[in-house]
Amino acid sequence: MPTIAKVDFQITPLDAPLGAVVTGLDASQPVAPKRILQLKQALRDYHILIFKNQQLSDEQLLNFSFYFGALFVPLDETPVLASKPGETPLIISVSNVDGGYTGTGELTFHSDHKWTPYPSSGSLLYAVEIPSQGGNTYWLNTNLAYETLDIATKERIADLQLITYNPFLQDRNVPRNLYRSNKSIPLISPVFPHPLVRTHPETGKKHLYLDAATEVEVVGLEAEEGAVLIEQLRQHLNQAQFYYQHKWSIGDIVYWDNQATVHYREAFPANERRVLKRVSLAGSRPF
Ligand SMILES: O=C(O)CCC(=O)C(=O)O
Ligand SMILES: [Fe+2]
């Protein structure tokens, strides 16, 4: 009788600025304590983990996710993707069909729920259906982005606080500003300044804590000076040498650290289906 080779548990770093592939683990089943600790350490080391060939029910996806933390629950006054007061789904449909929330367009580099008082520590995204082309997701190493800044810029931004305005409170039909310069427009939500240079709560490493295109404001700087600085930092951030591009296969789960990365999604053809399921984990106040 032919024997089926058992694939042993393995964490293999990618040849990329971040990421490791995990094989030989069935995420639908209980995971041994030793393995969970190895995965947590690997996330600190590599910032994103890619689990191949998974097949999970919603309950199994939640059970696996909760090994790594509790669910992110948005406050009513700080809405996020798919949130509804009192009835935010546990699993978010990252899909362009069947009532999914994310359409077929490009999503610029961001970390999840950054405008909230305690943004998500990490998210898990599970691929159920993928299009024949496009729709790749990129993750960018924000520690590398920080470390490659010149010394003068590092000193200049060391103690700055950044407000990221909640895009889910803006009128979708009004042109977006990248920088809040008109202070005469009243604020419609509470704002939560966070450090522009974030210290990772577990590794102590420093990260450039900035996304590519959400409206922001540097606390204490004149609008023009702040806008120039943010533009300079965003140009630096958006470099291929900092990111890994993931081409999805059905059954992939990618678990990423929102405290150490930002992510981007390519557009894909509007007549194709792309269905993923996301669980976002709770996080702590950035420092
Ligand atoms: O569609 C994707 O690949 C990523 C969507 C996203 O930003 C997320 O799930 O947080
Ligand atoms: Fe996201």
mmCIF file of C-alpha atoms and ligand atoms in Angstrom:
data_model
loop_
_atom_site.group_PDB
_atom_site.id
_atom_site.type_symbol
_atom_site.label_atom_id
_atom_site.label_comp_id
_atom_site.label_asym_id
_atom_site.label_seq_id
_atom_site.Cartn_x
_atom_site.Cartn_y
_atom_site.Cartn_z
ATOM 1 C CA MET A 1 0.000 0.000 0.000
ATOM 2 C CA PRO A 2 1.459 3.428 -0.892
ATOM 3 C CA THR A 3 2.228 5.507 2.141
ATOM 4 C CA ILE A 4 1.198 9.114 2.201
ATOM 5 C CA ALA A 5 4.116 11.242 3.340
ATOM 6 C CA LYS A 6 3.205 13.164 6.443
ATOM 7 C CA VAL A 7 4.286 16.796 6.079
ATOM 8 C CA ASP A 8 5.975 17.854 9.285
ATOM 9 C CA PHE A 9 5.291 21.218 10.818
ATOM 10 C CA GLN A 10 7.635 23.741 9.285
ATOM 11 C CA ILE A 11 8.053 27.514 9.297
ATOM 12 C CA THR A 12 10.000 28.639 6.235
ATOM 13 C CA PRO A 13 11.003 32.311 5.883
ATOM 14 C CA LEU A 14 10.291 33.820 2.473
ATOM 15 C CA ASP A 15 13.035 35.304 0.349
ATOM 16 C CA ALA A 16 11.412 38.708 0.909
ATOM 17 C CA PRO A 17 11.581 41.626 3.372
ATOM 18 C CA LEU A 18 8.953 39.921 5.536
ATOM 19 C CA GLY A 19 6.881 36.751 5.742
ATOM 20 C CA ALA A 20 7.166 33.029 6.417
ATOM 21 C CA VAL A 21 5.216 30.053 5.127
ATOM 22 C CA VAL A 22 3.788 27.534 7.580
ATOM 23 C CA THR A 23 3.248 23.984 6.353
ATOM 24 C CA GLY A 24 2.206 20.790 8.071
ATOM 25 C CA LEU A 25 -0.375 22.450 10.288
ATOM 26 C CA ASP A 26 -4.109 21.835 10.121
ATOM 27 C CA ALA A 27 -5.681 25.016 11.476
ATOM 28 C CA SER A 28 -9.089 23.339 11.789
ATOM 29 C CA GLN A 29 -7.767 21.174 14.633
ATOM 30 C CA PRO A 30 -6.477 22.028 18.113
ATOM 31 C CA VAL A 31 -2.853 23.182 17.931
ATOM 32 C CA ALA A 32 -0.264 22.008 20.477
ATOM 33 C CA PRO A 33 1.000 24.641 22.964
ATOM 34 C CA LYS A 34 4.563 24.310 21.643
ATOM 35 C CA ARG A 35 3.358 25.084 18.114
ATOM 36 C CA ILE A 36 1.342 28.100 19.177
ATOM 37 C CA LEU A 37 4.379 29.561 20.919
ATOM 38 C CA GLN A 38 6.476 28.891 17.798
ATOM 39 C CA LEU A 39 3.882 30.663 15.649
ATOM 40 C CA LYS A 40 3.750 33.669 17.982
ATOM 41 C CA GLN A 41 7.530 33.951 17.873
ATOM 42 C CA ALA A 42 7.521 33.566 14.087
ATOM 43 C CA LEU A 43 5.003 36.411 13.784
ATOM 44 C CA ARG A 44 7.346 38.641 15.818
ATOM 45 C CA ASP A 45 10.251 37.628 13.576
ATOM 46 C CA TYR A 46 8.576 37.670 10.160
ATOM 47 C CA HIS A 47 5.463 39.886 10.653
ATOM 48 C CA ILE A 48 3.213 37.793 8.395
ATOM 49 C CA LEU A 49 2.561 34.046 8.426
ATOM 50 C CA ILE A 50 1.107 32.199 5.439
ATOM 51 C CA PHE A 51 -0.687 28.952 6.217
ATOM 52 C CA LYS A 52 -1.174 26.788 3.129
ATOM 53 C CA ASN A 53 -3.930 24.329 2.170
ATOM 54 C CA GLN A 54 -6.453 25.038 4.904
ATOM 55 C CA GLN A 55 -10.104 24.100 4.931
ATOM 56 C CA LEU A 56 -12.070 25.610 7.785
ATOM 57 C CA SER A 57 -15.632 26.272 8.859
ATOM 58 C CA ASP A 58 -16.340 29.736 10.266
ATOM 59 C CA GLU A 59 -16.242 28.331 13.765
ATOM 60 C CA GLN A 60 -12.882 26.685 13.119
ATOM 61 C CA LEU A 61 -11.481 29.934 11.675
ATOM 62 C CA LEU A 62 -12.554 31.787 14.823
ATOM 63 C CA ASN A 63 -11.172 29.076 17.104
ATOM 64 C CA PHE A 64 -7.821 29.193 15.346
ATOM 65 C CA SER A 65 -7.711 33.018 15.366
ATOM 66 C CA PHE A 66 -8.447 33.253 19.089
ATOM 67 C CA TYR A 67 -5.237 31.370 19.925
ATOM 68 C CA PHE A 68 -3.572 34.695 19.103
ATOM 69 C CA GLY A 69 -5.878 37.141 20.871
ATOM 70 C CA ALA A 70 -9.430 38.341 21.432
ATOM 71 C CA LEU A 71 -11.681 39.766 18.738
ATOM 72 C CA PHE A 72 -11.396 43.424 17.753
ATOM 73 C CA VAL A 73 -14.713 45.075 18.635
ATOM 74 C CA PRO A 74 -15.215 48.613 17.289
ATOM 75 C CA LEU A 75 -16.736 51.348 19.431
ATOM 76 C CA ASP A 76 -19.968 52.813 18.092
ATOM 77 C CA GLU A 77 -18.352 56.228 17.536
ATOM 78 C CA THR A 78 -15.359 54.810 15.665
ATOM 79 C CA PRO A 79 -16.816 52.668 12.890
ATOM 80 C CA VAL A 80 -14.618 50.371 10.808
ATOM 81 C CA LEU A 81 -15.200 48.220 7.731
ATOM 82 C CA ALA A 82 -18.511 46.342 8.110
ATOM 83 C CA SER A 83 -19.216 47.606 11.625
ATOM 84 C CA LYS A 84 -22.742 48.288 12.808
ATOM 85 C CA PRO A 85 -23.443 49.329 16.389
ATOM 86 C CA GLY A 86 -24.070 46.231 18.442
ATOM 87 C CA GLU A 87 -23.992 43.821 15.516
ATOM 88 C CA THR A 88 -20.578 43.864 13.887
ATOM 89 C CA PRO A 89 -19.996 40.426 12.341
ATOM 90 C CA LEU A 90 -17.250 38.334 13.951
ATOM 91 C CA ILE A 91 -16.005 37.324 10.513
ATOM 92 C CA ILE A 92 -15.843 40.090 7.911
ATOM 93 C CA SER A 93 -16.629 39.192 4.324
ATOM 94 C CA VAL A 94 -13.736 40.592 2.278
ATOM 95 C CA SER A 95 -15.539 39.968 -0.951
ATOM 96 C CA ASN A 96 -17.007 41.636 -4.041
ATOM 97 C CA VAL A 97 -20.084 39.394 -4.118
ATOM 98 C CA ASP A 98 -22.977 38.276 -1.906
ATOM 99 C CA GLY A 99 -23.039 41.416 0.235
ATOM 100 C CA GLY A 100 -19.251 41.555 0.729
ATOM 101 C CA TYR A 101 -17.701 44.849 1.739
ATOM 102 C CA THR A 102 -14.588 45.479 -0.315
ATOM 103 C CA GLY A 103 -15.532 45.745 -4.010
ATOM 104 C CA THR A 104 -13.023 45.090 -6.789
ATOM 105 C CA GLY A 105 -10.871 48.216 -6.633
ATOM 106 C CA GLU A 106 -7.393 48.866 -5.362
ATOM 107 C CA LEU A 107 -6.999 49.307 -1.587
ATOM 108 C CA THR A 108 -4.078 51.549 -0.690
ATOM 109 C CA PHE A 109 -1.478 50.580 1.948
ATOM 110 C CA HIS A 110 -3.024 50.705 5.425
ATOM 111 C CA SER A 111 -3.113 48.922 8.760
ATOM 112 C CA ASP A 112 -6.501 47.855 10.018
ATOM 113 C CA HIS A 113 -8.528 50.289 12.153
ATOM 114 C CA LYS A 114 -5.686 52.732 12.720
ATOM 115 C CA TRP A 115 -8.020 55.667 13.490
ATOM 116 C CA THR A 116 -9.461 53.936 16.547
ATOM 117 C CA PRO A 117 -8.108 54.344 20.102
ATOM 118 C CA TYR A 118 -6.716 50.795 20.179
ATOM 119 C CA PRO A 119 -6.203 49.548 16.614
ATOM 120 C CA SER A 120 -6.249 45.857 15.699
ATOM 121 C CA SER A 121 -3.054 43.995 16.641
ATOM 122 C CA GLY A 122 -3.374 41.549 13.773
ATOM 123 C CA SER A 123 -5.762 40.150 11.206
ATOM 124 C CA LEU A 124 -6.258 36.728 9.621
ATOM 125 C CA LEU A 125 -7.534 36.510 6.061
ATOM 126 C CA TYR A 126 -8.702 33.167 4.653
ATOM 127 C CA ALA A 127 -9.033 32.686 0.881
ATOM 128 C CA VAL A 128 -12.178 30.893 -0.276
ATOM 129 C CA GLU A 129 -12.467 32.037 -3.929
ATOM 130 C CA ILE A 130 -9.865 33.917 -5.954
ATOM 131 C CA PRO A 131 -10.006 35.621 -9.361
ATOM 132 C CA SER A 132 -7.999 34.357 -12.341
ATOM 133 C CA GLN A 133 -5.951 37.557 -12.368
ATOM 134 C CA GLY A 134 -5.241 40.555 -10.132
ATOM 135 C CA GLY A 135 -6.277 40.798 -6.490
ATOM 136 C CA ASN A 136 -2.813 40.091 -5.098
ATOM 137 C CA THR A 137 -2.200 41.489 -1.622
ATOM 138 C CA TYR A 138 1.082 43.132 -0.590
ATOM 139 C CA TRP A 139 2.445 43.465 2.933
ATOM 140 C CA LEU A 140 5.084 46.060 3.710
ATOM 141 C CA ASN A 141 7.616 45.901 6.554
ATOM 142 C CA THR A 142 7.241 49.189 8.446
ATOM 143 C CA ASN A 143 10.288 48.505 10.637
ATOM 144 C CA LEU A 144 12.439 48.396 7.513
ATOM 145 C CA ALA A 145 10.746 51.573 6.279
ATOM 146 C CA TYR A 146 11.626 53.271 9.562
ATOM 147 C CA GLU A 147 15.198 51.982 9.764
ATOM 148 C CA THR A 148 16.029 53.192 6.248
ATOM 149 C CA LEU A 149 15.045 56.805 6.972
ATOM 150 C CA ASP A 150 17.944 59.225 7.217
ATOM 151 C CA ILE A 151 19.055 60.240 10.702
ATOM 152 C CA ALA A 152 17.742 63.798 10.423
ATOM 153 C CA THR A 153 14.261 62.548 9.515
ATOM 154 C CA LYS A 154 14.310 60.003 12.344
ATOM 155 C CA GLU A 155 15.162 62.767 14.803
ATOM 156 C CA ARG A 156 12.550 65.080 13.364
ATOM 157 C CA ILE A 157 9.690 62.581 13.650
ATOM 158 C CA ALA A 158 10.793 60.884 16.896
ATOM 159 C CA ASP A 159 8.172 62.475 19.140
ATOM 160 C CA LEU A 160 5.473 63.449 16.649
ATOM 161 C CA GLN A 161 1.870 62.355 17.029
ATOM 162 C CA LEU A 162 -0.342 61.695 14.028
ATOM 163 C CA ILE A 163 -4.113 61.851 13.753
ATOM 164 C CA THR A 164 -5.561 59.509 11.125
ATOM 165 C CA TYR A 165 -9.100 60.541 10.233
ATOM 166 C CA ASN A 166 -11.713 57.833 10.090
ATOM 167 C CA PRO A 167 -12.540 57.205 6.400
ATOM 168 C CA PHE A 168 -15.794 55.487 7.393
ATOM 169 C CA LEU A 169 -17.153 58.795 8.662
ATOM 170 C CA GLN A 170 -16.475 60.676 5.456
ATOM 171 C CA ASP A 171 -18.880 61.222 2.642
ATOM 172 C CA ARG A 172 -17.755 58.716 0.005
ATOM 173 C CA ASN A 173 -18.768 61.071 -2.802
ATOM 174 C CA VAL A 174 -16.663 64.001 -1.668
ATOM 175 C CA PRO A 175 -13.069 64.187 -2.919
ATOM 176 C CA ARG A 176 -10.619 62.911 -0.307
ATOM 177 C CA ASN A 177 -7.959 65.113 1.213
ATOM 178 C CA LEU A 178 -4.678 63.510 2.178
ATOM 179 C CA TYR A 179 -3.997 66.125 4.817
ATOM 180 C CA ARG A 180 -6.402 68.051 6.999
ATOM 181 C CA SER A 181 -5.631 71.657 6.187
ATOM 182 C CA ASN A 182 -8.973 73.390 6.549
ATOM 183 C CA LYS A 183 -9.539 73.633 10.285
ATOM 184 C CA SER A 184 -12.815 75.502 9.830
ATOM 185 C CA ILE A 185 -14.593 72.242 8.923
ATOM 186 C CA PRO A 186 -15.926 70.838 12.201
ATOM 187 C CA LEU A 187 -14.817 67.364 13.241
ATOM 188 C CA ILE A 188 -17.535 64.738 13.092
ATOM 189 C CA SER A 189 -15.882 62.138 15.274
ATOM 190 C CA PRO A 190 -13.441 61.867 18.136
ATOM 191 C CA VAL A 191 -9.815 61.633 16.995
ATOM 192 C CA PHE A 192 -7.036 59.547 18.494
ATOM 193 C CA PRO A 193 -3.501 60.760 17.898
ATOM 194 C CA HIS A 194 -0.941 57.946 17.788
ATOM 195 C CA PRO A 195 2.849 58.108 17.580
ATOM 196 C CA LEU A 196 4.183 58.487 14.045
ATOM 197 C CA VAL A 197 7.013 56.205 15.156
ATOM 198 C CA ARG A 198 5.429 53.279 16.914
ATOM 199 C CA THR A 199 7.291 50.949 19.263
ATOM 200 C CA HIS A 200 6.201 47.356 18.763
ATOM 201 C CA PRO A 201 4.612 46.217 22.041
ATOM 202 C CA GLU A 202 6.368 42.837 21.973
ATOM 203 C CA THR A 203 9.651 43.273 20.097
ATOM 204 C CA GLY A 204 10.431 46.873 21.065
ATOM 205 C CA LYS A 205 11.347 47.610 17.425
ATOM 206 C CA LYS A 206 10.431 50.940 15.887
ATOM 207 C CA HIS A 207 7.988 51.201 12.997
ATOM 208 C CA LEU A 208 6.881 54.003 10.738
ATOM 209 C CA TYR A 209 3.211 54.117 11.720
ATOM 210 C CA LEU A 210 1.675 55.679 8.647
ATOM 211 C CA ASP A 211 -0.498 54.496 5.795
ATOM 212 C CA ALA A 212 -0.414 55.573 2.171
ATOM 213 C CA ALA A 213 -3.536 57.603 1.565
ATOM 214 C CA THR A 214 -5.870 58.187 4.514
ATOM 215 C CA GLU A 215 -6.414 61.789 5.576
ATOM 216 C CA VAL A 216 -4.011 62.645 8.393
ATOM 217 C CA GLU A 217 -2.716 65.553 10.456
ATOM 218 C CA VAL A 218 0.533 65.890 12.394
ATOM 219 C CA VAL A 219 -0.287 67.318 15.824
ATOM 220 C CA GLY A 220 1.388 70.664 16.452
ATOM 221 C CA LEU A 221 2.665 71.334 12.919
ATOM 222 C CA GLU A 222 1.333 73.997 10.568
ATOM 223 C CA ALA A 223 -0.769 72.374 7.843
ATOM 224 C CA GLU A 224 1.691 73.029 5.035
ATOM 225 C CA GLU A 225 4.723 71.830 6.962
ATOM 226 C CA GLY A 226 2.844 68.717 8.077
ATOM 227 C CA ALA A 227 1.615 67.960 4.570
ATOM 228 C CA VAL A 228 5.132 68.219 3.114
ATOM 229 C CA LEU A 229 6.532 65.922 5.804
ATOM 230 C CA ILE A 230 3.794 63.312 5.328
ATOM 231 C CA GLU A 231 4.245 63.384 1.549
ATOM 232 C CA GLN A 232 7.987 62.823 1.974
ATOM 233 C CA LEU A 233 7.395 59.910 4.384
ATOM 234 C CA ARG A 234 4.751 58.361 2.125
ATOM 235 C CA GLN A 235 7.092 58.468 -0.850
ATOM 236 C CA HIS A 236 9.722 56.718 1.229
ATOM 237 C CA LEU A 237 7.231 54.127 2.515
ATOM 238 C CA ASN A 238 5.986 53.121 -0.897
ATOM 239 C CA GLN A 239 9.064 51.216 -2.133
ATOM 240 C CA ALA A 240 9.174 47.699 -3.542
ATOM 241 C CA GLN A 241 12.222 46.852 -1.426
ATOM 242 C CA PHE A 242 9.990 46.889 1.679
ATOM 243 C CA TYR A 243 7.162 44.627 0.563
ATOM 244 C CA TYR A 244 6.148 41.087 -0.262
ATOM 245 C CA GLN A 245 3.472 40.461 -2.895
ATOM 246 C CA HIS A 246 1.174 37.535 -2.143
ATOM 247 C CA LYS A 247 -0.520 35.655 -4.943
ATOM 248 C CA TRP A 248 -3.429 33.897 -3.286
ATOM 249 C CA SER A 249 -4.272 30.214 -3.532
ATOM 250 C CA ILE A 250 -7.564 28.864 -2.283
ATOM 251 C CA GLY A 251 -7.025 27.600 1.265
ATOM 252 C CA ASP A 252 -4.390 30.185 2.222
ATOM 253 C CA ILE A 253 -4.687 31.916 5.564
ATOM 254 C CA VAL A 254 -2.460 34.950 5.959
ATOM 255 C CA TYR A 255 -2.041 36.161 9.530
ATOM 256 C CA TRP A 256 -0.374 39.578 9.721
ATOM 257 C CA ASP A 257 0.790 41.899 12.439
ATOM 258 C CA ASN A 258 -0.935 45.273 12.015
ATOM 259 C CA GLN A 259 1.660 46.737 14.408
ATOM 260 C CA ALA A 260 4.545 45.883 12.087
ATOM 261 C CA THR A 261 3.106 46.079 8.569
ATOM 262 C CA VAL A 262 0.759 47.876 6.223
ATOM 263 C CA HIS A 263 -1.074 46.077 3.407
ATOM 264 C CA TYR A 264 -2.284 46.901 -0.087
ATOM 265 C CA ARG A 265 -4.615 45.110 -2.479
ATOM 266 C CA GLU A 266 -4.551 45.204 -6.264
ATOM 267 C CA ALA A 267 -7.764 45.691 -8.210
ATOM 268 C CA PHE A 268 -9.201 42.671 -10.050
ATOM 269 C CA PRO A 269 -11.731 42.171 -12.873
ATOM 270 C CA ALA A 270 -15.221 43.304 -11.905
ATOM 271 C CA ASN A 271 -16.826 40.243 -13.493
ATOM 272 C CA GLU A 272 -14.891 37.772 -11.340
ATOM 273 C CA ARG A 273 -15.504 36.512 -7.824
ATOM 274 C CA ARG A 274 -13.063 37.025 -4.964
ATOM 275 C CA VAL A 275 -14.154 35.802 -1.537
ATOM 276 C CA LEU A 276 -12.053 35.937 1.595
ATOM 277 C CA LYS A 277 -12.967 35.913 5.269
ATOM 278 C CA ARG A 278 -11.251 38.125 7.804
ATOM 279 C CA VAL A 279 -10.942 38.033 11.554
ATOM 280 C CA SER A 280 -9.335 41.085 13.191
ATOM 281 C CA LEU A 281 -7.846 40.770 16.653
ATOM 282 C CA ALA A 282 -8.024 43.375 19.406
ATOM 283 C CA GLY A 283 -5.027 45.602 20.000
ATOM 284 C CA SER A 284 -3.598 47.928 22.600
ATOM 285 C CA ARG A 285 -3.027 51.665 22.709
ATOM 286 C CA PRO A 286 -0.029 52.479 20.510
ATOM 287 C CA PHE A 287 3.057 53.945 22.185
HETATM 288 O O1 LIG B 1 -8.651 42.108 -0.060
HETATM 289 C C1 LIG B 1 -7.534 42.019 0.453
HETATM 290 O O2 LIG B 1 -6.645 41.316 -0.004
HETATM 291 C C2 LIG B 1 -7.208 42.785 1.706
HETATM 292 C C3 LIG B 1 -8.370 43.517 2.259
HETATM 293 C C4 LIG B 1 -8.012 44.214 3.546
HETATM 294 O O3 LIG B 1 -7.469 45.276 3.563
HETATM 295 C C5 LIG B 1 -8.318 43.513 4.797
HETATM 296 O O4 LIG B 1 -8.878 42.433 4.778
HETATM 297 O O5 LIG B 1 -7.972 44.071 5.861
HETATM 298 FE FE FE B 2 -7.063 45.873 5.625
#
